């Protein structure tokens, strides 16, 4: 009996684990919001004379919206998707990741769906990562990132007050 008393007291001192639900509510980016972000990025770059592609991925890395401006090179769609993929994987701006982890950049560039270049930004709604936008085609990743940031700024209220 004495042998059971100590383990029982220890077990009773820990709070019971809360039961986890079988189905989890998850924030997901809508097609409409993804479309608006992609179009906003293309329009922002177009206003500066750049022909780009913009791709918005959902939180799982699936393409939700993809737009290629009329004169943007065909490879820009794939690069934009891979930039967004880098932001989904890391949860941060792809340019920030590039600066912080240049040591593993060559290896990551060989992973399907990722590229470590500026121009991919995470999309957050009410604090949750719901996707990422990638832009490619401007003369420099910093310009791609600026167009993506401009698009996110246009929908800032929609993201901030998402429930």
PDB file of C-alpha atoms in Angstrom:
ATOM      1  CA  UNK A   1       0.000   0.000   0.000  1.00  0.00           C
ATOM      2  CA  UNK A   2       2.847   2.371   0.869  1.00  0.00           C
ATOM      3  CA  UNK A   3       4.341   1.649  -2.552  1.00  0.00           C
ATOM      4  CA  UNK A   4       1.196   3.006  -4.243  1.00  0.00           C
ATOM      5  CA  UNK A   5       0.738   6.106  -2.088  1.00  0.00           C
ATOM      6  CA  UNK A   6       3.612   8.171  -3.497  1.00  0.00           C
ATOM      7  CA  UNK A   7       2.857   7.503  -7.203  1.00  0.00           C
ATOM      8  CA  UNK A   8      -0.834   8.231  -6.581  1.00  0.00           C
ATOM      9  CA  UNK A   9      -0.057  11.555  -4.882  1.00  0.00           C
ATOM     10  CA  UNK A  10       2.285  12.524  -7.709  1.00  0.00           C
ATOM     11  CA  UNK A  11      -0.309  11.622 -10.343  1.00  0.00           C
ATOM     12  CA  UNK A  12      -3.015  13.616  -8.558  1.00  0.00           C
ATOM     13  CA  UNK A  13      -0.806  16.691  -8.340  1.00  0.00           C
ATOM     14  CA  UNK A  14      -0.779  17.128 -12.157  1.00  0.00           C
ATOM     15  CA  UNK A  15      -3.806  18.709 -13.780  1.00  0.00           C
ATOM     16  CA  UNK A  16      -5.794  16.439 -16.032  1.00  0.00           C
ATOM     17  CA  UNK A  17      -4.987  16.907 -19.697  1.00  0.00           C
ATOM     18  CA  UNK A  18      -7.777  18.579 -21.589  1.00  0.00           C
ATOM     19  CA  UNK A  19      -9.376  16.406 -24.209  1.00  0.00           C
ATOM     20  CA  UNK A  20      -8.340  17.439 -27.697  1.00  0.00           C
ATOM     21  CA  UNK A  21     -11.059  17.826 -30.310  1.00  0.00           C
ATOM     22  CA  UNK A  22     -11.107  15.435 -33.245  1.00  0.00           C
ATOM     23  CA  UNK A  23     -11.737  18.268 -35.699  1.00  0.00           C
ATOM     24  CA  UNK A  24      -9.759  21.507 -35.493  1.00  0.00           C
ATOM     25  CA  UNK A  25     -10.958  24.902 -36.689  1.00  0.00           C
ATOM     26  CA  UNK A  26      -8.358  26.288 -39.071  1.00  0.00           C
ATOM     27  CA  UNK A  27      -8.086  29.750 -40.612  1.00  0.00           C
ATOM     28  CA  UNK A  28      -7.934  29.454 -44.377  1.00  0.00           C
ATOM     29  CA  UNK A  29      -7.385  32.167 -46.982  1.00  0.00           C
ATOM     30  CA  UNK A  30     -10.378  32.648 -49.267  1.00  0.00           C
ATOM     31  CA  UNK A  31     -10.185  32.613 -53.038  1.00  0.00           C
ATOM     32  CA  UNK A  32     -11.394  36.204 -53.109  1.00  0.00           C
ATOM     33  CA  UNK A  33      -8.696  37.462 -50.743  1.00  0.00           C
ATOM     34  CA  UNK A  34      -6.003  35.459 -52.553  1.00  0.00           C
ATOM     35  CA  UNK A  35      -7.152  36.885 -55.891  1.00  0.00           C
ATOM     36  CA  UNK A  36      -7.129  40.441 -54.535  1.00  0.00           C
ATOM     37  CA  UNK A  37      -3.609  40.045 -53.128  1.00  0.00           C
ATOM     38  CA  UNK A  38      -2.262  38.564 -56.374  1.00  0.00           C
ATOM     39  CA  UNK A  39      -3.899  41.288 -58.478  1.00  0.00           C
ATOM     40  CA  UNK A  40      -2.711  43.978 -56.074  1.00  0.00           C
ATOM     41  CA  UNK A  41       0.878  42.783 -56.444  1.00  0.00           C
ATOM     42  CA  UNK A  42       0.685  42.673 -60.247  1.00  0.00           C
ATOM     43  CA  UNK A  43      -0.884  46.147 -60.340  1.00  0.00           C
ATOM     44  CA  UNK A  44       1.715  47.583 -57.940  1.00  0.00           C
ATOM     45  CA  UNK A  45       4.558  46.359 -60.148  1.00  0.00           C
ATOM     46  CA  UNK A  46       2.749  47.336 -63.344  1.00  0.00           C
ATOM     47  CA  UNK A  47       2.516  50.875 -61.975  1.00  0.00           C
ATOM     48  CA  UNK A  48       6.314  50.914 -61.835  1.00  0.00           C
ATOM     49  CA  UNK A  49       6.681  49.522 -65.343  1.00  0.00           C
ATOM     50  CA  UNK A  50       7.436  45.911 -64.311  1.00  0.00           C
ATOM     51  CA  UNK A  51       5.736  42.847 -65.801  1.00  0.00           C
ATOM     52  CA  UNK A  52       5.503  40.255 -63.044  1.00  0.00           C
ATOM     53  CA  UNK A  53       3.723  37.160 -61.877  1.00  0.00           C
ATOM     54  CA  UNK A  54       2.170  36.840 -58.434  1.00  0.00           C
ATOM     55  CA  UNK A  55       1.217  33.599 -56.719  1.00  0.00           C
ATOM     56  CA  UNK A  56      -0.698  33.231 -53.457  1.00  0.00           C
ATOM     57  CA  UNK A  57      -0.396  29.941 -51.563  1.00  0.00           C
ATOM     58  CA  UNK A  58      -2.654  28.776 -48.766  1.00  0.00           C
ATOM     59  CA  UNK A  59      -1.224  27.741 -45.406  1.00  0.00           C
ATOM     60  CA  UNK A  60      -0.529  24.228 -46.700  1.00  0.00           C
ATOM     61  CA  UNK A  61       1.426  25.501 -49.702  1.00  0.00           C
ATOM     62  CA  UNK A  62      -1.290  24.917 -52.305  1.00  0.00           C
ATOM     63  CA  UNK A  63      -1.777  27.494 -55.058  1.00  0.00           C
ATOM     64  CA  UNK A  64      -4.869  29.559 -54.296  1.00  0.00           C
ATOM     65  CA  UNK A  65      -4.349  32.277 -56.943  1.00  0.00           C
ATOM     66  CA  UNK A  66      -1.790  32.799 -59.696  1.00  0.00           C
ATOM     67  CA  UNK A  67      -1.577  35.711 -62.125  1.00  0.00           C
ATOM     68  CA  UNK A  68       0.967  36.444 -64.841  1.00  0.00           C
ATOM     69  CA  UNK A  69       0.949  39.923 -66.339  1.00  0.00           C
ATOM     70  CA  UNK A  70       0.594  39.992 -70.106  1.00  0.00           C
ATOM     71  CA  UNK A  71       4.276  40.494 -70.866  1.00  0.00           C
ATOM     72  CA  UNK A  72       5.791  38.685 -67.876  1.00  0.00           C
ATOM     73  CA  UNK A  73       8.145  35.845 -68.753  1.00  0.00           C
ATOM     74  CA  UNK A  74       6.638  32.379 -68.333  1.00  0.00           C
ATOM     75  CA  UNK A  75       9.210  31.242 -65.750  1.00  0.00           C
ATOM     76  CA  UNK A  76       8.118  34.024 -63.375  1.00  0.00           C
ATOM     77  CA  UNK A  77       5.053  32.014 -62.300  1.00  0.00           C
ATOM     78  CA  UNK A  78       7.181  29.142 -61.015  1.00  0.00           C
ATOM     79  CA  UNK A  79       9.666  31.438 -59.294  1.00  0.00           C
ATOM     80  CA  UNK A  80       6.860  33.414 -57.609  1.00  0.00           C
ATOM     81  CA  UNK A  81       5.325  30.159 -56.350  1.00  0.00           C
ATOM     82  CA  UNK A  82       8.670  28.972 -54.978  1.00  0.00           C
ATOM     83  CA  UNK A  83       9.286  32.321 -53.225  1.00  0.00           C
ATOM     84  CA  UNK A  84       5.877  32.030 -51.557  1.00  0.00           C
ATOM     85  CA  UNK A  85       6.719  28.425 -50.657  1.00  0.00           C
ATOM     86  CA  UNK A  86       9.834  29.624 -48.840  1.00  0.00           C
ATOM     87  CA  UNK A  87       7.721  32.031 -46.784  1.00  0.00           C
ATOM     88  CA  UNK A  88       5.239  29.266 -45.916  1.00  0.00           C
ATOM     89  CA  UNK A  89       8.054  26.954 -44.822  1.00  0.00           C
ATOM     90  CA  UNK A  90       9.886  29.562 -42.763  1.00  0.00           C
ATOM     91  CA  UNK A  91       6.967  31.727 -41.645  1.00  0.00           C
ATOM     92  CA  UNK A  92       8.938  34.873 -42.507  1.00  0.00           C
ATOM     93  CA  UNK A  93       9.774  37.080 -45.479  1.00  0.00           C
ATOM     94  CA  UNK A  94      11.847  35.042 -47.955  1.00  0.00           C
ATOM     95  CA  UNK A  95      14.396  37.879 -48.122  1.00  0.00           C
ATOM     96  CA  UNK A  96      14.802  37.850 -44.340  1.00  0.00           C
ATOM     97  CA  UNK A  97      15.279  34.093 -44.454  1.00  0.00           C
ATOM     98  CA  UNK A  98      17.893  34.507 -47.188  1.00  0.00           C
ATOM     99  CA  UNK A  99      19.822  37.026 -45.092  1.00  0.00           C
ATOM    100  CA  UNK A 100      19.607  34.933 -41.927  1.00  0.00           C
ATOM    101  CA  UNK A 101      20.311  31.502 -43.421  1.00  0.00           C
ATOM    102  CA  UNK A 102      22.610  32.005 -46.364  1.00  0.00           C
ATOM    103  CA  UNK A 103      24.535  28.973 -45.123  1.00  0.00           C
ATOM    104  CA  UNK A 104      21.794  26.553 -46.249  1.00  0.00           C
ATOM    105  CA  UNK A 105      20.572  28.489 -49.276  1.00  0.00           C
ATOM    106  CA  UNK A 106      22.156  26.216 -51.928  1.00  0.00           C
ATOM    107  CA  UNK A 107      20.611  23.106 -50.393  1.00  0.00           C
ATOM    108  CA  UNK A 108      17.146  24.632 -50.043  1.00  0.00           C
ATOM    109  CA  UNK A 109      17.119  25.821 -53.650  1.00  0.00           C
ATOM    110  CA  UNK A 110      17.177  22.154 -54.687  1.00  0.00           C
ATOM    111  CA  UNK A 111      13.994  21.324 -52.786  1.00  0.00           C
ATOM    112  CA  UNK A 112      10.950  21.224 -55.023  1.00  0.00           C
ATOM    113  CA  UNK A 113       8.666  24.196 -54.362  1.00  0.00           C
ATOM    114  CA  UNK A 114      11.239  26.397 -52.590  1.00  0.00           C
ATOM    115  CA  UNK A 115      13.670  29.097 -53.640  1.00  0.00           C
ATOM    116  CA  UNK A 116      15.615  31.363 -51.320  1.00  0.00           C
ATOM    117  CA  UNK A 117      15.183  34.746 -53.016  1.00  0.00           C
ATOM    118  CA  UNK A 118      13.554  38.031 -52.044  1.00  0.00           C
ATOM    119  CA  UNK A 119       9.940  38.476 -53.082  1.00  0.00           C
ATOM    120  CA  UNK A 120       7.954  36.081 -50.873  1.00  0.00           C
ATOM    121  CA  UNK A 121       5.950  37.404 -47.920  1.00  0.00           C
ATOM    122  CA  UNK A 122       3.842  35.550 -45.349  1.00  0.00           C
ATOM    123  CA  UNK A 123       0.149  36.406 -45.101  1.00  0.00           C
ATOM    124  CA  UNK A 124      -1.158  36.616 -41.545  1.00  0.00           C
ATOM    125  CA  UNK A 125      -4.751  37.082 -40.429  1.00  0.00           C
ATOM    126  CA  UNK A 126      -5.387  37.995 -36.813  1.00  0.00           C
ATOM    127  CA  UNK A 127      -1.987  36.546 -35.889  1.00  0.00           C
ATOM    128  CA  UNK A 128      -2.327  33.249 -37.785  1.00  0.00           C
ATOM    129  CA  UNK A 129      -0.278  32.302 -40.837  1.00  0.00           C
ATOM    130  CA  UNK A 130      -2.866  31.713 -43.573  1.00  0.00           C
ATOM    131  CA  UNK A 131      -0.658  31.776 -46.643  1.00  0.00           C
ATOM    132  CA  UNK A 132       2.060  33.585 -48.548  1.00  0.00           C
ATOM    133  CA  UNK A 133       2.433  35.705 -51.654  1.00  0.00           C
ATOM    134  CA  UNK A 134       5.350  35.473 -54.038  1.00  0.00           C
ATOM    135  CA  UNK A 135       6.206  37.925 -56.808  1.00  0.00           C
ATOM    136  CA  UNK A 136       8.738  37.508 -59.622  1.00  0.00           C
ATOM    137  CA  UNK A 137       9.711  39.502 -62.692  1.00  0.00           C
ATOM    138  CA  UNK A 138      10.774  42.931 -61.458  1.00  0.00           C
ATOM    139  CA  UNK A 139      14.468  43.787 -61.869  1.00  0.00           C
ATOM    140  CA  UNK A 140      15.454  42.673 -58.372  1.00  0.00           C
ATOM    141  CA  UNK A 141      13.906  40.757 -55.515  1.00  0.00           C
ATOM    142  CA  UNK A 142      13.631  43.914 -53.443  1.00  0.00           C
ATOM    143  CA  UNK A 143      11.229  45.328 -56.040  1.00  0.00           C
ATOM    144  CA  UNK A 144       9.253  42.063 -56.115  1.00  0.00           C
ATOM    145  CA  UNK A 145       8.968  42.208 -52.314  1.00  0.00           C
ATOM    146  CA  UNK A 146       7.849  45.843 -52.430  1.00  0.00           C
ATOM    147  CA  UNK A 147       5.017  44.949 -54.830  1.00  0.00           C
ATOM    148  CA  UNK A 148       3.957  42.066 -52.572  1.00  0.00           C
ATOM    149  CA  UNK A 149       4.053  44.359 -49.530  1.00  0.00           C
ATOM    150  CA  UNK A 150       1.946  46.945 -51.360  1.00  0.00           C
ATOM    151  CA  UNK A 151      -0.680  44.297 -52.125  1.00  0.00           C
ATOM    152  CA  UNK A 152      -0.777  43.183 -48.486  1.00  0.00           C
ATOM    153  CA  UNK A 153      -1.106  46.768 -47.327  1.00  0.00           C
ATOM    154  CA  UNK A 154      -4.202  47.197 -49.519  1.00  0.00           C
ATOM    155  CA  UNK A 155      -5.953  44.317 -47.728  1.00  0.00           C
ATOM    156  CA  UNK A 156      -4.531  45.068 -44.272  1.00  0.00           C
ATOM    157  CA  UNK A 157      -7.924  45.745 -42.670  1.00  0.00           C
ATOM    158  CA  UNK A 158      -9.384  42.529 -44.061  1.00  0.00           C
ATOM    159  CA  UNK A 159      -6.477  40.591 -42.561  1.00  0.00           C
ATOM    160  CA  UNK A 160      -6.397  42.434 -39.249  1.00  0.00           C
ATOM    161  CA  UNK A 161     -10.069  41.929 -38.501  1.00  0.00           C
ATOM    162  CA  UNK A 162     -10.390  38.378 -39.839  1.00  0.00           C
ATOM    163  CA  UNK A 163     -12.176  36.147 -37.383  1.00  0.00           C
TER     164      UNK A 163
END
